[in-house]
Short mmCIF file of C-alpha atoms and ligand atoms in Angstrom, two decimals:
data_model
loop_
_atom_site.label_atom_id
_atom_site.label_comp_id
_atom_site.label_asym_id
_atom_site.label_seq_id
_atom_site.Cartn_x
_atom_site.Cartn_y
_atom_site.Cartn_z
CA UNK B 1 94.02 110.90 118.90
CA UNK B 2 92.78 111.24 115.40
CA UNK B 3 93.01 108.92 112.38
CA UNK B 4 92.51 109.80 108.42
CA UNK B 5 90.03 107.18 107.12
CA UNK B 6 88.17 109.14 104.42
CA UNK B 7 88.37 113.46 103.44
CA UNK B 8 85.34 113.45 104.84
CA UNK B 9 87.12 113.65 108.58
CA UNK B 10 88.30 116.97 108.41
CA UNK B 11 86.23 120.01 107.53
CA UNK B 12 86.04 121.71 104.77
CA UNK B 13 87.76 124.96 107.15
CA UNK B 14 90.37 121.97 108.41
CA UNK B 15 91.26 121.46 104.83
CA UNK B 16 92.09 125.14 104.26
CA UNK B 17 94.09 124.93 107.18
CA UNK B 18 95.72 121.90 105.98
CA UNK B 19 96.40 123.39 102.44
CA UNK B 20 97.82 126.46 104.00
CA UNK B 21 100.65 124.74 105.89
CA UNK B 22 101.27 122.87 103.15
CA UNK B 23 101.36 126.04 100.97
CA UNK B 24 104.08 127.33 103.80
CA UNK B 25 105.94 124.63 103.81
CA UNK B 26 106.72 124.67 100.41
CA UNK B 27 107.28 128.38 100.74
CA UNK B 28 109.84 127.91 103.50
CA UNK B 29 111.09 124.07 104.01
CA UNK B 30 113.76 124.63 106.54
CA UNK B 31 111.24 126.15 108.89
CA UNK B 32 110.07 122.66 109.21
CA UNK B 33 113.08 120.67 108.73
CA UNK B 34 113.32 119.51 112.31
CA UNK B 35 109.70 120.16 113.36
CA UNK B 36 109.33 116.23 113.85
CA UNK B 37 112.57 115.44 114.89
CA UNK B 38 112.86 112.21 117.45
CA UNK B 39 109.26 111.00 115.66
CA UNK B 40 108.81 107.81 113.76
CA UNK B 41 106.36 107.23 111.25
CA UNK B 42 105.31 103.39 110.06
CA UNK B 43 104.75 102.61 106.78
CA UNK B 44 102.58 99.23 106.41
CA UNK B 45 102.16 98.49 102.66
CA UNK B 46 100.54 95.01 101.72
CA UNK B 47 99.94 96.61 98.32
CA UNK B 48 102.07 97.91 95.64
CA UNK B 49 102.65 101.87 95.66
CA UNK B 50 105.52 104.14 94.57
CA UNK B 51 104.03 107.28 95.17
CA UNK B 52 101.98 106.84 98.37
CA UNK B 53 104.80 105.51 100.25
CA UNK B 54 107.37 107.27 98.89
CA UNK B 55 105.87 110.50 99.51
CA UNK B 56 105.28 109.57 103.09
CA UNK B 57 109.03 108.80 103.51
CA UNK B 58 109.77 111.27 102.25
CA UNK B 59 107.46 113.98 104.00
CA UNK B 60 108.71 112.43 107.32
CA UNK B 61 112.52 112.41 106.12
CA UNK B 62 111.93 116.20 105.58
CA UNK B 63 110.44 116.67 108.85
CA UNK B 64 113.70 115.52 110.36
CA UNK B 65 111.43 112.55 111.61
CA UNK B 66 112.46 107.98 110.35
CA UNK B 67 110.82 106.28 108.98
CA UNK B 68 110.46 102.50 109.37
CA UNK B 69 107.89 99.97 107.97
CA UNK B 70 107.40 97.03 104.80
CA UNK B 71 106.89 97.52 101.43
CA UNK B 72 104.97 94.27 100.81
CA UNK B 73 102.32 92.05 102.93
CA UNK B 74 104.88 89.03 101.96
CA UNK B 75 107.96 90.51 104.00
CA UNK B 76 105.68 91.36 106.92
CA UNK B 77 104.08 88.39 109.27
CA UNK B 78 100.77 88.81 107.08
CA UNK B 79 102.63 86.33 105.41
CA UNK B 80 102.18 84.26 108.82
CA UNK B 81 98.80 84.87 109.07
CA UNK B 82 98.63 87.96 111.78
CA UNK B 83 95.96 90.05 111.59
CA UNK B 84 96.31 93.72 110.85
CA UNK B 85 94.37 94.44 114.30
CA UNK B 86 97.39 92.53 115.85
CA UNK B 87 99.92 93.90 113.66
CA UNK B 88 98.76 97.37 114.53
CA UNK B 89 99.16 96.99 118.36
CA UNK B 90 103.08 95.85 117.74
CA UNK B 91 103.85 98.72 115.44
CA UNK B 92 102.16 100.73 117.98
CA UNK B 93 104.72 100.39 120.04
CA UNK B 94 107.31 101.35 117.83
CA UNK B 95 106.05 104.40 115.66
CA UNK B 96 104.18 107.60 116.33
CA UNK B 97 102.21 107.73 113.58
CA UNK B 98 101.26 104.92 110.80
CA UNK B 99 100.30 104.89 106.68
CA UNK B 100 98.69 101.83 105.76
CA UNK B 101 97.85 100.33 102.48
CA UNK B 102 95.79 97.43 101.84
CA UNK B 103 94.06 95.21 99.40
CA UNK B 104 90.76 94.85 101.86
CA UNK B 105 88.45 97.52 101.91
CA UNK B 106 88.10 98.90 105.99
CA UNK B 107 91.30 96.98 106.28
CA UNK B 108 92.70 100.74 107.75
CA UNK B 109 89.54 101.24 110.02
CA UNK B 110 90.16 97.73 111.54
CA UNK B 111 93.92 98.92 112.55
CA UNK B 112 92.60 102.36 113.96
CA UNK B 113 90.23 100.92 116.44
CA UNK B 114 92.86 98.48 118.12
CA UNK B 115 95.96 101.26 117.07
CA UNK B 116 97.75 103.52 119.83
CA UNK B 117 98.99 106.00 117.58
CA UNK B 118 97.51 107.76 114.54
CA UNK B 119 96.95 105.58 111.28
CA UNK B 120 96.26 107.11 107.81
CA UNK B 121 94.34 105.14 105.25
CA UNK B 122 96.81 105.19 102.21
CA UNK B 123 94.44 103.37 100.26
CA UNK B 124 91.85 100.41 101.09
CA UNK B 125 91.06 98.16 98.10
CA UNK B 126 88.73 99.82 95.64
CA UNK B 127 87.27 102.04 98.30
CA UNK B 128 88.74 105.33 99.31
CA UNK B 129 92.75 107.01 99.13
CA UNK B 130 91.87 110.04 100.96
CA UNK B 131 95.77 111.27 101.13
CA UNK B 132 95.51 111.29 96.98
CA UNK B 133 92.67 113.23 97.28
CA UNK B 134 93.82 115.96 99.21
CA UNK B 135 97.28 115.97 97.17
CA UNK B 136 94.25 116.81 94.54
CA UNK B 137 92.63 119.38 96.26
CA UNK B 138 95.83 121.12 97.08
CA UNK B 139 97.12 120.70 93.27
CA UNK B 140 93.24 122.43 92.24
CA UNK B 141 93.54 124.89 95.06
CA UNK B 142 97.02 126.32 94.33
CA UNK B 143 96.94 125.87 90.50
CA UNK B 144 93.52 127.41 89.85
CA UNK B 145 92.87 129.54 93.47
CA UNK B 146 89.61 127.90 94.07
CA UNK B 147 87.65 124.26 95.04
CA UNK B 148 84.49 125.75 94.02
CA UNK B 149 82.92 126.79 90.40
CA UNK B 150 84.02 124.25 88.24
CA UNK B 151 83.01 121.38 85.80
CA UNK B 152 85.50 118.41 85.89
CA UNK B 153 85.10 115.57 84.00
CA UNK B 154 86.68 111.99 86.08
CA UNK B 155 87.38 109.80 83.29
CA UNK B 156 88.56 105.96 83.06
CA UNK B 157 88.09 103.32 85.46
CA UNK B 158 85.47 105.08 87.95
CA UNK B 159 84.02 101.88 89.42
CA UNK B 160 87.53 100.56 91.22
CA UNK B 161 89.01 103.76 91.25
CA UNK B 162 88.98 104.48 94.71
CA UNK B 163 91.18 108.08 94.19
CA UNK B 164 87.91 108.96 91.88
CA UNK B 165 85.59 107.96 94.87
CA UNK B 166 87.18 109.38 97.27
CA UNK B 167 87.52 112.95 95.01
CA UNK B 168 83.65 113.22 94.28
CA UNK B 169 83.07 112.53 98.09
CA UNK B 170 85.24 115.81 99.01
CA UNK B 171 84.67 117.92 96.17
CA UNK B 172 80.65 117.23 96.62
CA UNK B 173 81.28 120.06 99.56
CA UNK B 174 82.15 122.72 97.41
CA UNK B 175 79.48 125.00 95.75
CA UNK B 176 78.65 124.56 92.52
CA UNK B 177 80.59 121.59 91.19
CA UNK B 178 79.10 119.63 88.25
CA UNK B 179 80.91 116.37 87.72
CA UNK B 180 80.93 114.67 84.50
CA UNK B 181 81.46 111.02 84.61
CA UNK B 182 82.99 109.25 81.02
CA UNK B 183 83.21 105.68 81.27
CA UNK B 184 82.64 102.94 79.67
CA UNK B 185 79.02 101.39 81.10
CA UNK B 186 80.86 98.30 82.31
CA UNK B 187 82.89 101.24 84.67
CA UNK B 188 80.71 103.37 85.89
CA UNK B 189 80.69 104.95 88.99
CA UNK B 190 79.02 102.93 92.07
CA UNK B 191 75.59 103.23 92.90
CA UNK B 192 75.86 104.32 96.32
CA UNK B 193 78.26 107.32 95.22
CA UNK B 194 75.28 108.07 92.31
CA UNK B 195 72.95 107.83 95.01
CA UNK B 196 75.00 110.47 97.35
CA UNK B 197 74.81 112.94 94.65
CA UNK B 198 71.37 112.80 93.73
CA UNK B 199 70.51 113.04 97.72
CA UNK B 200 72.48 116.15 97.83
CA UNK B 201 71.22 117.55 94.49
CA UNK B 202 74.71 117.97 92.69
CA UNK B 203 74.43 118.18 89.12
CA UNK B 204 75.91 115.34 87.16
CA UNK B 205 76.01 113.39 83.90
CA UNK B 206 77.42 110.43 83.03
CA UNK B 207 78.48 109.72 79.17
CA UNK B 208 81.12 107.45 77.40
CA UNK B 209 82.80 109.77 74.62
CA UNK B 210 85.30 112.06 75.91
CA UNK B 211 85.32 113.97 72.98
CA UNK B 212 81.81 114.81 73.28
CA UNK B 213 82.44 116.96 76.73
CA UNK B 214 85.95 117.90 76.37
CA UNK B 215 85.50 121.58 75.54
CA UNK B 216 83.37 121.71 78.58
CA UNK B 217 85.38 121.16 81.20
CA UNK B 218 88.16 122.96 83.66
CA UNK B 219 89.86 119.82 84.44
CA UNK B 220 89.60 116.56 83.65
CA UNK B 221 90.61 113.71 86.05
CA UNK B 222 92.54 110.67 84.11
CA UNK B 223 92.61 107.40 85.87
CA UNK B 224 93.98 103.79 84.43
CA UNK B 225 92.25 100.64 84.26
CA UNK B 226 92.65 99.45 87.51
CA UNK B 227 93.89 95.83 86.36
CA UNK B 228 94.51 93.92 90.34
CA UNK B 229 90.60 94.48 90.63
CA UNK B 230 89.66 92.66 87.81
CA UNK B 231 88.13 89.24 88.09
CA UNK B 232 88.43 88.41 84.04
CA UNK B 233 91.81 89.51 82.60
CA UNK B 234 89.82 89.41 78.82
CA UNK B 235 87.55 92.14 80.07
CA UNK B 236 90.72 94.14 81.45
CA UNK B 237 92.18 93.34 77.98
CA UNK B 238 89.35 94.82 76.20
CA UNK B 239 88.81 97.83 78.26
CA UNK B 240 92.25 99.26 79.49
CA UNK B 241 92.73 101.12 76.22
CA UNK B 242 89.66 102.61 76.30
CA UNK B 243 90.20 106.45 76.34
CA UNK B 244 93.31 107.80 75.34
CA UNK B 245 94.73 111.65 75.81
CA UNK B 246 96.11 112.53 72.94
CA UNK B 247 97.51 115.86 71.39
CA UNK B 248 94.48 115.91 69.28
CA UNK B 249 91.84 115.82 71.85
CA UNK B 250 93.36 118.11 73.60
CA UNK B 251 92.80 120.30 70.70
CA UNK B 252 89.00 120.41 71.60
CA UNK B 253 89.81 121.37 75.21
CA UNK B 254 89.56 124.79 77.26
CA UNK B 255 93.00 126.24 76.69
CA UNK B 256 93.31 126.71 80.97
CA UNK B 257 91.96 123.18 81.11
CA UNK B 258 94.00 121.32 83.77
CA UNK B 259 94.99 117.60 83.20
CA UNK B 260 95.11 116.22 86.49
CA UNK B 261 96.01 112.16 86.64
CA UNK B 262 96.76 110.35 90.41
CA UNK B 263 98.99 107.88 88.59
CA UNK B 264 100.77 105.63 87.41
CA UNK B 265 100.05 105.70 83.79
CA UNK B 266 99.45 103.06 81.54
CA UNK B 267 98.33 104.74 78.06
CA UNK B 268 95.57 106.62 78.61
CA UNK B 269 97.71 109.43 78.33
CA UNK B 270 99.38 109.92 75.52
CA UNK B 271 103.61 110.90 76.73
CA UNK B 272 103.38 113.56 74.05
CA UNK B 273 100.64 115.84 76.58
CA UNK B 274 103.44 115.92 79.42
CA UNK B 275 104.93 119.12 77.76
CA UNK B 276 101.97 120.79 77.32
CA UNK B 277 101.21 123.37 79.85
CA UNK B 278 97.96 121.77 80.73
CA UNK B 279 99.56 118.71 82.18
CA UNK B 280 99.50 119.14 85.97
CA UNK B 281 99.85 115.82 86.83
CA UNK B 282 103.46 115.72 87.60
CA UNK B 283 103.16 118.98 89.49
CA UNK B 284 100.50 116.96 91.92
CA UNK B 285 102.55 114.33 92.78
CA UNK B 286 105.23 117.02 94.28
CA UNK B 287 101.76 118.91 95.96
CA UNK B 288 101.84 114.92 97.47
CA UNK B 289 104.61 115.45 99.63
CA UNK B 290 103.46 118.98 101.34
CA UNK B 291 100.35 117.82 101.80
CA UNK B 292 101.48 114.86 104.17
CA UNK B 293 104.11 117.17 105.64
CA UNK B 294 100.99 119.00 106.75
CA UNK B 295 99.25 115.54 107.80
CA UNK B 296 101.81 114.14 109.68
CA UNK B 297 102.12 117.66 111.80
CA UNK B 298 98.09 117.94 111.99
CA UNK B 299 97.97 114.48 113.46
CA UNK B 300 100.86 114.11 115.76
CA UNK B 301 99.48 118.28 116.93
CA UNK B 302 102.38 119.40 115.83
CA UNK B 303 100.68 122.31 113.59
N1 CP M 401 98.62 107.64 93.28
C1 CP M 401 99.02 106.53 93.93
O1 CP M 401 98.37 106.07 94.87
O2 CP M 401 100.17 105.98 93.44
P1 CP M 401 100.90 104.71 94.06
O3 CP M 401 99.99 103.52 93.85
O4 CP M 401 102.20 104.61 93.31
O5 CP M 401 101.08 104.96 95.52
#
């Protein structure tokens, strides 16, 4: 049995795999419109998400799977106190496969060792959302043919971002990536991620004007200001409209650039950029669904 805890837990040649059946199925949906048919998959939110679980739902609805599950920690008997190893072990029982989101970091991990069925970390606290990430890499891959050879700039909230930390972990196995980090210093991406890099000897800078190192880049990753991980709503206040994507910066970029954002917005994109042919961001959160068609049939070995 295998669980998705970070992109780091399938090869790089897994991934290619992965992004080719979700290139298929995209191709040709009613090839795999009953290919999970009599499965269940679990979705355990005790965070807020309308993509992550959504997508899910609706990956497993087009598998001609159900799906069952809670939307919020309060509805579930978290609310009671039970503890997600417990938790686990019931829904184990009752669904093939499980997505879980939750405010602690490892909170996933914990569930996988006790779990009888697959679990996939939807996202753990400021840590790591690998299923955003590889809706990323498939959104890169099929948009610009390639995850190697490129300069993106990851821009926003990269200290409790955790779709940024869980994109520099995966792209740092690609050749020839240089990342460019724009933050503001109070922002900045973790140590130990800074640390990773320089270990592996991937080229990096970090700087806090965007317009500086626009015209550099192939893409650049937008994130919000991640607001539920802030201690001090005055330093949320003064930071979350920090960097915003406007028509006029977009001026300075490549004119192939690709915008990519995991969403939701706030306003550091400006609603004018949606029509211009740059903005993929939209685009990748369709990619989201195919990608966990492909999960969910890679994990139950139904690929
Ligand atoms: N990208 C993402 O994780 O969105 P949700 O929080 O809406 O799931």
């Amino acid at each position: 049995m295998r669980h998705l805890m970070s992109p780091l837990d399938f090869t790089t040649d897994e991934l290619d795999k992965l992004f080719d059946l979700a290139n298929e199925i995209e191709a040709n949906p009613t090839k795999y419109a009953h290919a999970c048919d009599g499965k269940i998959l679990a979705t355990c939110f005790y965070e807020p998400s309308t993509r992550t679980r959504l997508s899910f739902e609706s990956a497993m609805t087009r598998l001609g799977g159900r799906v069952i599950g809670f939307s919020d920690a309060n509805s579930s008997s978290a609310a009671k106190g039970e503890s997600v190893s417990d938790t686990i072990r019931v829904i184990s029982c009752y669904a093939d496969i499980c997505a879980m989101r939750h405010p602690k970091e490892g909170a996933p991990m914990v569930a996988a060792e006790r779990s009888g069925i697959p679990v996939i970390n939807a996202g753990d606290g400021g840590h790591q959302h690998p299923t955003q990430t590889l809706t990323d890499l498939l959104t890169i891959r099929t948009l610009k043919g390639r995850l190697n050879n490129f300069t993106i700039g990851l821009c926003g909230d990269l200290k409790f971002g955790r779709t940024v930390h869980s994109l520099i972990h995966a792209l740092s196995r690609y050749e020839n990536i240089n990342f460019v980090f724009i933050s503001p210093e109070e922002l900045r991406v973790p140590d130990y991620i800074i640390e990773l890099l320089k270990e592996k000897n991937i080229p990096f800078e970090e700087v806090v004007r965007l317009d500086e190192v626009l015209p550099s880049l192939d893409m650049l990753y937008m994130t919000r200001v991640q607001k539920e991980r802030f201690f001090n709503e005055e330093d949320y206040i003064r930071l979350k409209d920090f960097y915003i994507l406007n028509t006029e910066k977009m001026q300075l970029a490549k004119e192939d650039m690709l915008v990519l954002h995991p969403l939701p917005r706030v306003n550091e994109i400006s609603v004018e950029i949606d029509d211009d042919p740059r903005a993929a961001y939209f685009k990748q959160a369709q990619y989201g669904v195919y990608v966990r068609m492909a999960l969910i049939l890679t994990l139950l070995g139904l690929a």
